[in-house]
XYZ file of C-alpha atoms in Angstrom:
538
model
C 201.960 146.857 99.575
C 199.150 149.285 98.807
C 195.687 148.763 97.242
C 193.057 150.988 95.642
C 189.786 150.543 97.546
C 187.741 151.336 94.420
C 189.259 149.454 91.499
C 191.261 147.018 93.709
C 194.468 147.729 91.784
C 197.613 146.902 93.895
C 200.925 148.772 93.998
C 204.324 147.753 95.432
C 205.617 151.319 95.473
C 205.263 152.345 99.109
C 205.817 156.001 98.259
C 202.740 156.101 95.952
C 199.711 157.727 97.630
C 197.048 157.862 94.853
C 195.726 155.279 92.312
C 197.027 155.901 88.835
C 193.636 154.749 87.304
C 190.981 156.579 89.294
C 192.913 158.863 91.681
C 191.540 157.200 94.821
C 193.702 157.304 97.998
C 195.603 154.051 98.355
C 195.543 152.016 101.558
C 198.106 149.674 103.053
C 196.891 146.001 102.904
C 198.816 143.631 105.200
C 196.997 140.574 103.807
C 198.362 141.301 100.362
C 201.850 141.517 101.798
C 201.414 138.122 103.464
C 200.109 136.666 100.208
C 203.093 138.092 98.346
C 205.438 136.507 100.854
C 203.692 133.187 100.436
C 204.178 133.343 96.682
C 207.921 134.034 97.201
C 208.282 131.324 99.858
C 205.977 128.416 98.790
C 204.554 126.237 101.528
C 204.851 122.519 101.803
C 201.412 122.053 99.947
C 201.424 120.683 96.447
C 201.229 122.968 93.444
C 197.629 121.899 92.682
C 196.444 122.947 96.123
C 198.189 126.322 95.836
C 196.582 126.849 92.423
C 193.110 125.997 93.779
C 193.549 128.424 96.671
C 194.580 131.159 94.276
C 191.436 130.577 92.169
C 189.247 130.660 95.296
C 190.750 133.972 96.412
C 190.319 135.458 92.977
C 186.649 134.369 92.905
C 186.032 135.900 96.338
C 187.607 139.164 95.300
C 185.563 139.291 92.109
C 182.324 138.685 94.023
C 183.191 141.362 96.548
C 184.007 143.759 93.759
C 180.679 143.190 92.016
C 178.723 143.622 95.246
C 180.573 146.826 96.011
C 179.812 148.208 92.552
C 176.110 147.196 92.824
C 175.963 148.786 96.267
C 177.426 152.011 94.995
C 175.065 152.067 91.992
C 172.030 151.436 94.198
C 173.022 154.187 96.586
C 173.487 156.589 93.686
C 170.013 155.749 92.308
C 168.373 156.041 95.731
C 167.367 152.377 95.756
C 167.729 149.718 98.400
C 170.890 147.765 98.471
C 170.768 144.507 96.527
C 170.305 141.512 98.788
C 173.084 138.932 98.626
C 172.001 135.749 96.918
C 171.540 132.892 99.386
C 172.753 129.402 98.744
C 169.134 128.183 98.404
C 168.429 130.799 95.731
C 171.630 129.922 93.942
C 170.457 126.299 93.959
C 167.038 127.247 92.588
C 168.596 128.874 89.554
C 169.853 125.539 88.436
C 168.147 124.026 85.353
C 164.777 122.298 86.034
C 164.737 118.697 84.887
C 162.530 117.698 81.882
C 160.713 115.207 84.095
C 159.520 117.982 86.411
C 158.469 120.116 83.452
C 156.402 117.221 82.047
C 154.720 116.640 85.387
C 153.825 120.327 85.701
C 152.370 120.410 82.184
C 150.300 117.276 82.866
C 148.945 118.814 86.070
C 147.972 122.003 84.232
C 146.232 119.969 81.516
C 144.294 118.023 84.150
C 143.147 121.209 85.876
C 142.016 122.688 82.558
C 140.058 119.514 81.763
C 138.290 119.640 85.129
C 137.398 123.295 84.631
C 136.073 122.721 81.098
C 134.010 119.680 82.140
C 132.600 121.547 85.120
C 131.553 124.421 82.903
C 129.994 122.033 80.351
C 127.966 120.141 82.950
C 126.874 123.391 84.563
C 125.784 124.795 81.211
C 123.993 121.578 80.354
C 122.153 121.554 83.686
C 121.201 125.167 83.182
C 119.913 124.408 79.687
C 117.911 121.421 80.886
C 116.402 123.499 83.655
C 114.919 125.862 81.077
C 113.766 123.220 78.587
C 110.733 121.492 80.073
C 109.289 118.904 77.718
C 106.771 117.143 79.972
C 104.389 118.613 82.538
C 101.576 117.474 84.819
C 98.742 119.843 85.706
C 97.548 118.594 89.088
C 93.887 118.968 90.122
C 93.347 122.476 91.395
C 92.263 122.621 95.027
C 88.808 123.952 95.774
C 89.291 126.422 98.634
C 85.945 128.138 98.180
C 84.483 126.576 101.314
C 81.700 125.099 99.177
C 81.800 121.505 97.934
C 79.460 122.396 95.068
C 82.271 124.469 93.541
C 84.292 121.303 92.997
C 83.087 121.288 89.395
C 84.860 124.623 88.890
C 88.288 123.604 90.213
C 88.132 120.264 88.378
C 86.842 121.871 85.208
C 89.495 124.573 85.118
C 92.159 121.898 85.555
C 90.782 119.804 82.700
C 90.387 122.826 80.424
C 93.985 123.884 81.016
C 95.171 120.339 80.263
C 93.158 120.404 77.036
C 94.642 123.754 75.995
C 98.271 122.864 76.743
C 97.976 119.385 75.210
C 97.469 120.991 71.807
C 101.118 122.083 71.798
C 102.968 119.359 69.839
C 106.338 120.010 71.532
C 104.966 119.641 75.052
C 103.950 116.343 76.663
C 100.991 117.124 78.928
C 99.783 114.252 81.080
C 96.121 113.374 80.665
C 93.330 114.039 83.108
C 92.837 110.438 84.214
C 96.485 110.166 85.294
C 96.782 113.444 87.196
C 93.402 113.122 88.910
C 94.614 109.983 90.668
C 96.526 112.374 92.941
C 93.474 114.390 93.883
C 93.093 114.650 97.654
C 96.368 112.804 98.277
C 99.480 114.110 100.013
C 102.021 113.069 97.388
C 105.339 114.878 97.014
C 106.099 116.670 93.775
C 109.249 114.568 93.358
C 107.225 111.348 93.589
C 104.696 112.624 91.063
C 107.513 113.659 88.754
C 109.013 110.166 88.846
C 105.703 108.320 88.475
C 104.525 110.448 85.553
C 107.969 111.093 84.023
C 107.555 114.868 84.004
C 110.022 117.681 84.620
C 107.541 120.149 86.077
C 104.248 120.156 87.949
C 101.635 122.911 87.907
C 99.507 123.274 91.031
C 96.636 125.629 91.721
C 94.094 126.840 94.271
C 90.656 128.164 93.336
C 88.564 130.463 95.520
C 85.134 131.407 94.196
C 82.717 133.477 96.248
C 79.751 135.041 94.547
C 80.973 136.731 91.383
C 84.579 136.940 92.588
C 87.109 134.382 91.402
C 90.733 134.000 92.511
C 93.196 131.479 91.126
C 96.702 130.960 92.520
C 99.074 128.813 90.448
C 102.649 127.608 90.935
C 105.009 125.926 88.494
C 107.317 123.603 90.448
C 110.495 121.816 89.365
C 109.761 118.099 89.795
C 113.367 117.228 90.661
C 114.179 119.959 93.188
C 110.663 121.097 94.213
C 111.805 124.672 93.661
C 109.093 127.093 92.562
C 109.947 128.179 89.018
C 107.085 130.627 88.646
C 103.874 131.625 90.360
C 101.013 133.961 89.580
C 97.712 135.194 90.980
C 94.639 135.724 88.811
C 91.707 137.664 90.225
C 88.715 138.016 87.942
C 84.957 138.205 87.848
C 83.095 134.991 87.026
C 81.903 136.713 83.851
C 85.519 136.564 82.596
C 86.017 132.878 83.404
C 86.056 131.687 79.773
C 88.797 134.091 78.677
C 90.848 133.466 81.827
C 91.515 129.898 80.707
C 93.353 130.916 77.525
C 95.277 133.618 79.403
C 96.632 131.092 81.898
C 97.562 128.674 79.100
C 99.591 131.366 77.304
C 101.368 132.375 80.517
C 102.289 128.785 81.370
C 103.576 128.110 77.847
C 105.701 131.249 78.078
C 107.231 130.233 81.418
C 107.928 126.740 80.080
C 109.859 128.400 77.238
C 107.947 126.395 74.650
C 108.681 127.548 71.106
C 105.301 128.392 69.617
C 104.410 128.520 65.952
C 101.723 130.820 64.647
C 99.267 127.918 64.717
C 100.226 127.136 68.321
C 99.556 130.727 69.326
C 96.110 130.539 67.752
C 95.286 127.297 69.564
C 96.203 128.760 72.944
C 94.306 131.964 72.316
C 91.171 130.154 71.168
C 88.081 130.420 73.352
C 85.345 127.950 72.414
C 82.785 130.280 73.943
C 82.703 133.835 75.230
C 79.576 133.107 77.243
C 80.463 132.697 80.928
C 77.185 130.928 81.750
C 77.649 128.452 78.900
C 81.197 127.755 80.041
C 80.165 127.068 83.636
C 77.369 124.755 82.456
C 79.884 122.957 80.245
C 82.234 122.482 83.217
C 79.390 121.015 85.249
C 78.643 118.614 82.401
C 82.275 117.474 82.242
C 82.280 116.983 86.010
C 79.458 114.429 85.756
C 80.740 112.854 82.529
C 83.967 111.878 84.268
C 82.066 109.933 86.927
C 81.110 107.417 84.189
C 77.887 106.015 85.575
C 74.485 105.925 83.826
C 72.951 108.290 86.373
C 75.799 110.804 86.144
C 75.807 110.571 82.341
C 72.156 111.650 82.332
C 73.076 114.681 84.457
C 75.930 115.494 82.110
C 73.581 115.410 79.108
C 71.278 117.885 80.841
C 74.094 120.339 81.544
C 75.522 120.094 78.022
C 72.100 120.806 76.539
C 71.805 123.863 78.804
C 75.253 125.045 77.713
C 74.237 124.668 74.066
C 71.044 126.609 74.726
C 73.155 129.436 76.180
C 75.560 129.335 73.217
C 74.237 127.426 70.147
C 77.677 127.660 68.484
C 79.549 125.998 71.340
C 81.263 123.186 69.369
C 83.069 121.688 72.363
C 79.760 121.305 74.218
C 78.296 119.374 71.258
C 81.347 117.064 71.187
C 81.050 116.402 74.924
C 77.319 115.745 74.519
C 78.190 113.005 72.018
C 80.621 111.498 74.554
C 77.957 111.477 77.250
C 75.506 109.594 75.019
C 78.184 107.029 74.105
C 79.019 106.448 77.777
C 75.329 106.170 78.623
C 74.975 103.417 76.025
C 78.174 101.608 77.079
C 77.130 101.376 80.734
C 73.608 100.212 79.996
C 71.876 103.492 80.760
C 70.060 103.508 77.414
C 69.701 101.137 74.433
C 72.299 101.675 71.717
C 69.670 102.251 69.043
C 68.414 105.221 71.096
C 71.629 106.738 72.433
C 74.015 106.342 69.489
C 71.947 108.235 66.866
C 71.790 111.147 69.315
C 75.532 110.912 69.783
C 76.020 111.011 66.005
C 73.763 114.055 65.634
C 75.684 115.942 68.321
C 79.129 115.151 66.953
C 78.228 116.065 63.378
C 76.939 119.403 64.647
C 80.220 119.936 66.495
C 82.222 119.280 63.325
C 80.029 121.609 61.306
C 80.924 124.364 63.766
C 84.617 123.469 64.102
C 86.113 120.866 61.788
C 89.471 121.103 63.596
C 88.168 119.818 66.916
C 90.127 116.681 67.823
C 87.568 115.616 70.443
C 84.785 115.605 67.841
C 86.752 113.520 65.323
C 87.586 110.954 68.024
C 83.939 110.796 69.139
C 82.794 110.238 65.551
C 85.415 107.531 65.103
C 84.048 105.687 68.140
C 80.506 105.804 66.746
C 81.674 104.534 63.343
C 83.707 101.670 64.843
C 81.414 100.449 67.628
C 77.968 101.151 66.182
C 78.189 101.470 62.392
C 81.075 98.989 61.971
C 82.546 101.345 59.410
C 86.149 100.521 60.230
C 87.718 102.465 57.357
C 85.748 105.571 58.286
C 86.603 105.119 61.954
C 90.316 104.828 61.194
C 90.161 108.005 59.125
C 88.559 109.918 62.011
C 90.969 108.596 64.628
C 93.984 109.510 62.516
C 92.585 112.985 61.959
C 92.043 113.466 65.703
C 95.643 112.418 66.416
C 96.910 114.732 63.697
C 95.077 117.657 65.293
C 96.190 116.791 68.835
C 99.047 114.269 69.188
C 98.682 114.473 72.990
C 95.042 113.332 72.965
C 95.324 109.978 74.756
C 91.662 109.083 74.134
C 92.168 109.196 70.355
C 95.218 106.913 70.607
C 93.233 104.575 72.867
C 90.212 104.346 70.554
C 92.449 103.836 67.535
C 94.399 101.094 69.332
C 91.158 99.261 70.115
C 90.143 99.403 66.464
C 93.526 98.086 65.314
C 93.325 95.292 67.869
C 89.872 94.253 66.605
C 91.295 94.189 63.078
C 94.139 91.889 64.288
C 96.738 94.540 63.469
C 98.445 93.854 66.763
C 101.814 95.533 66.196
C 100.132 98.775 65.191
C 97.763 98.439 68.120
C 100.667 98.041 70.559
C 102.302 101.181 69.189
C 99.108 103.198 69.729
C 98.604 101.786 73.228
C 102.164 102.754 74.144
C 101.634 106.261 72.788
C 98.412 106.582 74.775
C 100.227 105.483 77.934
C 103.001 108.028 77.369
C 100.380 110.730 77.800
C 98.136 108.882 80.258
C 100.406 106.420 82.131
C 98.087 105.822 85.092
C 94.890 105.193 83.113
C 93.492 101.909 84.391
C 91.353 101.197 81.345
C 94.161 101.859 78.847
C 96.573 99.691 80.840
C 93.989 96.910 81.007
C 93.127 97.068 77.294
C 96.818 97.001 76.396
C 97.232 93.793 78.400
C 94.249 92.263 76.612
C 95.688 93.267 73.239
C 98.936 91.468 74.062
C 96.862 88.416 75.001
C 95.059 88.415 71.650
C 98.433 88.735 69.937
C 99.401 85.508 71.792
C 102.085 87.331 73.741
C 100.879 85.748 76.961
C 103.805 86.543 79.247
C 103.874 90.186 78.163
C 100.114 90.389 78.572
C 100.279 88.907 82.061
C 102.977 91.384 83.084
C 100.897 94.287 81.770
C 97.759 93.167 83.624
C 99.723 92.693 86.842
C 101.020 96.236 86.416
C 97.410 97.401 86.166
C 96.602 95.652 89.450
C 99.586 97.397 91.050
C 98.101 100.736 89.999
C 94.790 99.894 91.658
C 94.125 96.525 93.288
C 90.407 97.411 93.508
C 89.936 97.829 89.747
C 87.420 95.002 89.337
C 87.314 94.486 85.574
C 91.045 93.784 85.267
C 90.524 90.497 87.154
C 88.314 89.157 84.360
C 91.183 89.698 81.925
C 93.638 88.083 84.332
C 91.348 85.081 84.786
C 91.209 84.457 81.044
C 94.968 84.740 80.627
C 95.656 82.414 83.568
C 93.200 79.932 82.077
C 94.989 79.897 78.716
C 98.320 79.336 80.465
C 96.820 76.442 82.449
C 97.107 78.218 85.810
C 93.600 77.211 86.909
C 93.947 78.045 90.604
C 95.024 81.618 89.761
C 92.225 81.903 87.206
C 89.564 80.870 89.732
C 90.924 83.216 92.392
C 90.906 86.132 89.930
C 87.249 85.454 89.101
C 86.333 85.232 92.772
C 88.156 88.485 93.480
C 86.271 90.213 90.683
C 82.936 89.152 92.186
C 83.992 90.405 95.619
C 84.830 93.827 94.231
C 81.443 93.976 92.535
C 79.843 93.208 95.897
C 78.805 89.636 95.005
C 80.343 87.900 98.014
C 78.034 84.866 97.717
C 79.193 84.233 94.145
C 82.816 84.616 95.212
C 82.341 82.005 97.951
C 80.631 79.585 95.530
C 83.465 79.939 93.005
C 86.134 79.153 95.600
C 84.165 76.253 97.149
C 83.546 74.549 93.809
C 87.213 74.607 92.852
C 88.307 73.422 96.305
C 85.840 70.539 96.083
C 86.558 69.202 92.603
C 89.113 71.335 90.833
C 88.692 73.018 87.471
C 86.041 70.628 86.106
C 83.824 71.107 89.150
C 84.205 74.870 88.891
C 83.143 74.760 85.229
C 80.139 72.573 86.048
C 78.943 74.890 88.823
C 79.231 78.123 86.819
C 77.590 76.670 83.701
C 74.686 74.952 85.520
C 73.849 77.807 87.902
C 70.292 79.138 87.374
C 71.580 82.725 87.582
C 74.859 83.940 86.036
C 77.720 83.724 88.506
C 80.386 85.337 86.366
C 80.449 88.718 84.647
C 78.972 88.954 81.125
C 82.363 89.253 79.399
C 83.450 85.781 80.522
C 83.200 83.340 77.641
C 80.461 80.976 78.818
C 80.469 79.192 75.452
C 84.132 78.297 75.910
C 83.343 76.855 79.345
C 80.591 74.681 77.873
C 82.881 73.528 75.074
C 85.583 72.579 77.550
C 83.050 70.460 79.417
C 81.994 68.789 76.173
C 78.505 70.330 76.233
C 76.785 71.235 72.999
């Protein structure tokens, strides 16, 4: 039997040499002859087995034929021969189960979710990094090599705080809070947590002769990375204008959105006179010491600043503050100091009616000296309207509301003051006293204890603690608080007498000793009349 090697057609005619279909030379195939013989003489296998074998052979021949055709086509096209399909590849072409498809889709969805969330958090972190809402301007370091230049570094810090605090969308921590870090090695991260700020501005001042150099850095409070830094080198004659320039630069780097009014506030210079400005800074330096002697020095410097620039409204407002402090600390009788304070503040307002410091100073005079409570409230509200970040105005207003028994309103103002000035000892103490007068004794006690935690050597807070302990019936704690107060004031003999009297006879003996003493043992703000009443004295 013969077969065509191309089309696989078989022929039984042994004399035939060429394929009738394609003309290819036929070949003799012995296997086909054996197969033909098998078909003529069936084996002992069943018919089903023979049929299965026939199908297998046919399948093999068909596969071989296809491969041969593919091989020939590839060779004609100049391509590589097709690779036979392996059993593994044949298996992989089987239909994928729906369960596997569902698992794959779920995995893809999970990966997409992770990618989207990662992008969102990254974008949010990036946005937060550029949106600083609260900042602390730390006391600039005096690196001039001259301690007398301390007024300059402190004054420039305070002036920058004052300028930036006028921006309503920026929370700028007050002077009394940031100056608690002066001279201390406190990390920026710690300061950020304690003051609840996102950024800290630090600076170094070098002043020699007429040359002035200021180096500032804006630092991320969370990472301590430097966000921005700048060097300013000027002549002392340009000191007044330098302040507004720095304020504008800082606001720009903080990405604060400024209105037209905000731009004007930052650009405003209260004086163009460099001598007047330096004298003003010296006056503020002594005002912040808050003693009668230093208040007198402050008054002298403010008067000199006014002489150098008679239209210096901020100097007039600070002069009023100095007279009020002088009166409060017993440096001058009220009937002498307060009229001078009024004259100065009215002059300030005549020069600049939009000066928040002047409205707050006038409000204090009206409330504490004139007892014009309606007028005082009007002035305090106006000061807060002009500068919502002015902690002093919130503090003064809270005191007025407390005296008028409007305790809820007072608490709100105290809390607002502490948002701007969280480490102020006097505001923290007065807030605790306000809670006491509102009969919120536990809250008041917690607030006063917090004040002690801020500074255990703050003497006057112990008088407030003593009164609150007394009302709660904690007499031992009350006596100890009063003794501690006397120790901090340097009256160790009085402190010993207070403790000895209570140890000897308890609360009644303590009351008898302090009320019968020829010289006052306790501070003036202790209610001696209440002690006498408790003893039954008339």
